[in-house]
mmCIF file of C-alpha atoms in Angstrom:
data_model
loop_
_atom_site.group_PDB
_atom_site.id
_atom_site.type_symbol
_atom_site.label_atom_id
_atom_site.label_comp_id
_atom_site.label_asym_id
_atom_site.label_seq_id
_atom_site.Cartn_x
_atom_site.Cartn_y
_atom_site.Cartn_z
ATOM 1 C CA UNK A 1 11.293 6.004 13.641
ATOM 2 C CA UNK A 2 11.207 6.104 9.864
ATOM 3 C CA UNK A 3 10.365 2.902 8.045
ATOM 4 C CA UNK A 4 13.199 2.067 5.658
ATOM 5 C CA UNK A 5 13.912 -0.731 3.234
ATOM 6 C CA UNK A 6 16.776 -3.141 3.080
ATOM 7 C CA UNK A 7 19.649 -3.247 0.576
ATOM 8 C CA UNK A 8 18.448 -2.629 -2.972
ATOM 9 C CA UNK A 9 15.194 -1.157 -1.726
ATOM 10 C CA UNK A 10 15.240 1.939 -3.908
ATOM 11 C CA UNK A 11 16.085 -0.026 -7.045
ATOM 12 C CA UNK A 12 13.398 -2.601 -6.269
ATOM 13 C CA UNK A 13 10.826 0.116 -5.598
ATOM 14 C CA UNK A 14 11.537 1.775 -8.950
ATOM 15 C CA UNK A 15 11.073 -1.546 -10.734
ATOM 16 C CA UNK A 16 7.821 -2.260 -8.883
ATOM 17 C CA UNK A 17 6.458 1.211 -9.729
ATOM 18 C CA UNK A 18 6.777 0.346 -13.417
ATOM 19 C CA UNK A 19 4.936 -2.949 -12.848
ATOM 20 C CA UNK A 20 1.914 -1.766 -10.858
ATOM 21 C CA UNK A 21 -1.391 -3.548 -11.482
ATOM 22 C CA UNK A 22 -4.293 -1.671 -13.065
ATOM 23 C CA UNK A 23 -6.183 -1.314 -9.727
ATOM 24 C CA UNK A 24 -2.983 0.003 -8.107
ATOM 25 C CA UNK A 25 -2.561 2.550 -10.905
ATOM 26 C CA UNK A 26 -6.167 3.720 -10.496
ATOM 27 C CA UNK A 27 -5.779 4.118 -6.743
ATOM 28 C CA UNK A 28 -2.424 5.875 -7.142
ATOM 29 C CA UNK A 29 -3.971 8.414 -9.525
ATOM 30 C CA UNK A 30 -6.178 9.496 -6.613
ATOM 31 C CA UNK A 31 -3.743 9.100 -3.708
ATOM 32 C CA UNK A 32 -1.120 11.217 -5.448
ATOM 33 C CA UNK A 33 -3.556 14.143 -5.185
ATOM 34 C CA UNK A 34 -3.051 14.011 -1.386
ATOM 35 C CA UNK A 35 -6.691 13.425 -0.406
ATOM 36 C CA UNK A 36 -7.569 15.117 2.862
ATOM 37 C CA UNK A 37 -4.057 16.576 2.919
ATOM 38 C CA UNK A 38 -2.475 13.128 3.416
ATOM 39 C CA UNK A 39 0.722 12.395 1.472
ATOM 40 C CA UNK A 40 1.188 8.824 0.223
ATOM 41 C CA UNK A 41 4.200 7.084 -1.281
ATOM 42 C CA UNK A 42 3.864 4.169 -3.668
ATOM 43 C CA UNK A 43 5.892 0.959 -3.549
ATOM 44 C CA UNK A 44 7.631 2.173 -0.414
ATOM 45 C CA UNK A 45 10.462 -0.127 0.770
ATOM 46 C CA UNK A 46 10.034 -1.226 4.390
ATOM 47 C CA UNK A 47 12.521 -3.720 5.751
ATOM 48 C CA UNK A 48 12.241 -6.848 3.582
ATOM 49 C CA UNK A 49 8.925 -5.685 2.089
ATOM 50 C CA UNK A 50 7.488 -3.184 -0.381
ATOM 51 C CA UNK A 51 4.273 -1.413 0.600
ATOM 52 C CA UNK A 52 1.793 -0.694 -2.201
ATOM 53 C CA UNK A 53 0.983 2.699 -0.646
ATOM 54 C CA UNK A 54 2.301 4.216 2.572
ATOM 55 C CA UNK A 55 1.301 7.326 4.489
ATOM 56 C CA UNK A 56 4.144 7.992 6.943
ATOM 57 C CA UNK A 57 2.288 10.667 8.921
ATOM 58 C CA UNK A 58 -0.642 8.293 9.580
ATOM 59 C CA UNK A 59 1.629 5.202 9.783
ATOM 60 C CA UNK A 60 -0.791 3.474 7.411
ATOM 61 C CA UNK A 61 0.001 0.949 4.707
ATOM 62 C CA UNK A 62 -2.663 0.388 2.042
ATOM 63 C CA UNK A 63 -2.366 -2.902 0.173
ATOM 64 C CA UNK A 64 -4.378 -3.665 -2.956
ATOM 65 C CA UNK A 65 -5.030 -7.397 -2.898
ATOM 66 C CA UNK A 66 -5.862 -9.285 -6.068
ATOM 67 C CA UNK A 67 -7.368 -12.754 -6.094
ATOM 68 C CA UNK A 68 -3.935 -14.388 -5.706
ATOM 69 C CA UNK A 69 -3.819 -13.185 -2.083
ATOM 70 C CA UNK A 70 -6.402 -15.854 -1.175
ATOM 71 C CA UNK A 71 -4.458 -18.765 -2.694
ATOM 72 C CA UNK A 72 -1.636 -21.024 -1.634
ATOM 73 C CA UNK A 73 0.657 -19.680 1.065
ATOM 74 C CA UNK A 74 -0.262 -16.035 0.408
ATOM 75 C CA UNK A 75 -2.592 -15.695 3.415
ATOM 76 C CA UNK A 76 0.200 -16.872 5.747
ATOM 77 C CA UNK A 77 2.781 -14.656 4.036
ATOM 78 C CA UNK A 78 0.441 -11.671 4.263
ATOM 79 C CA UNK A 79 -0.164 -12.397 7.963
ATOM 80 C CA UNK A 80 3.603 -12.501 8.664
ATOM 81 C CA UNK A 81 4.094 -9.258 6.774
ATOM 82 C CA UNK A 82 1.189 -7.571 8.589
ATOM 83 C CA UNK A 83 2.607 -8.719 11.939
ATOM 84 C CA UNK A 84 6.055 -7.369 11.031
ATOM 85 C CA UNK A 85 4.539 -4.017 10.081
ATOM 86 C CA UNK A 86 2.400 -3.927 13.250
ATOM 87 C CA UNK A 87 5.576 -4.541 15.238
ATOM 88 C CA UNK A 88 6.934 -1.367 13.660
ATOM 89 C CA UNK A 89 3.786 0.624 14.510
ATOM 90 C CA UNK A 90 2.249 0.507 11.030
ATOM 91 C CA UNK A 91 -1.435 -0.270 10.477
ATOM 92 C CA UNK A 92 -2.266 -2.279 7.376
ATOM 93 C CA UNK A 93 -5.437 -1.725 5.375
ATOM 94 C CA UNK A 94 -6.068 -4.424 2.780
ATOM 95 C CA UNK A 95 -8.359 -3.396 -0.056
ATOM 96 C CA UNK A 96 -9.608 -5.952 -2.596
ATOM 97 C CA UNK A 97 -8.617 -5.014 -6.149
ATOM 98 C CA UNK A 98 -12.207 -5.649 -7.242
ATOM 99 C CA UNK A 99 -13.425 -2.885 -4.903
ATOM 100 C CA UNK A 100 -10.936 -0.431 -6.416
ATOM 101 C CA UNK A 101 -12.291 -1.284 -9.860
ATOM 102 C CA UNK A 102 -15.961 -1.136 -8.824
ATOM 103 C CA UNK A 103 -16.095 1.874 -6.501
ATOM 104 C CA UNK A 104 -12.867 3.854 -6.240
ATOM 105 C CA UNK A 105 -14.598 6.744 -4.443
ATOM 106 C CA UNK A 106 -15.798 4.406 -1.675
ATOM 107 C CA UNK A 107 -12.274 2.989 -1.303
ATOM 108 C CA UNK A 108 -10.850 6.507 -0.933
ATOM 109 C CA UNK A 109 -13.491 7.420 1.647
ATOM 110 C CA UNK A 110 -12.680 4.226 3.562
ATOM 111 C CA UNK A 111 -8.940 5.020 3.564
ATOM 112 C CA UNK A 112 -9.632 8.523 4.892
ATOM 113 C CA UNK A 113 -12.032 7.115 7.514
ATOM 114 C CA UNK A 114 -9.353 4.688 8.710
ATOM 115 C CA UNK A 115 -6.871 7.553 9.010
ATOM 116 C CA UNK A 116 -9.439 9.626 10.911
ATOM 117 C CA UNK A 117 -10.006 6.679 13.247
ATOM 118 C CA UNK A 118 -13.637 6.045 12.397
#
């Protein structure tokens, strides 16, 4: 089953691609090179959500979380979203934005390790 977005998903994804955060842009510059032969999409629409990065073959969503993800109702919203994705067979890997900024190579290795199942 392919993961698809709701109405307006393509338009929303285009808008979100223009508004990516700096850590997301840095990670995208590496993921677009298809590390390990894995193809990723950015701002992929999935049901009512947009996934920062999605590898369909591995059924893996990579989310870059800034500090706002720890405040207010964000933890609960993220948990609902993760549960929805899990219900559709998608694993979610949350990566702190600070880690992307500090050690991008380690983040890429971690993503590839998760895909490899280690």
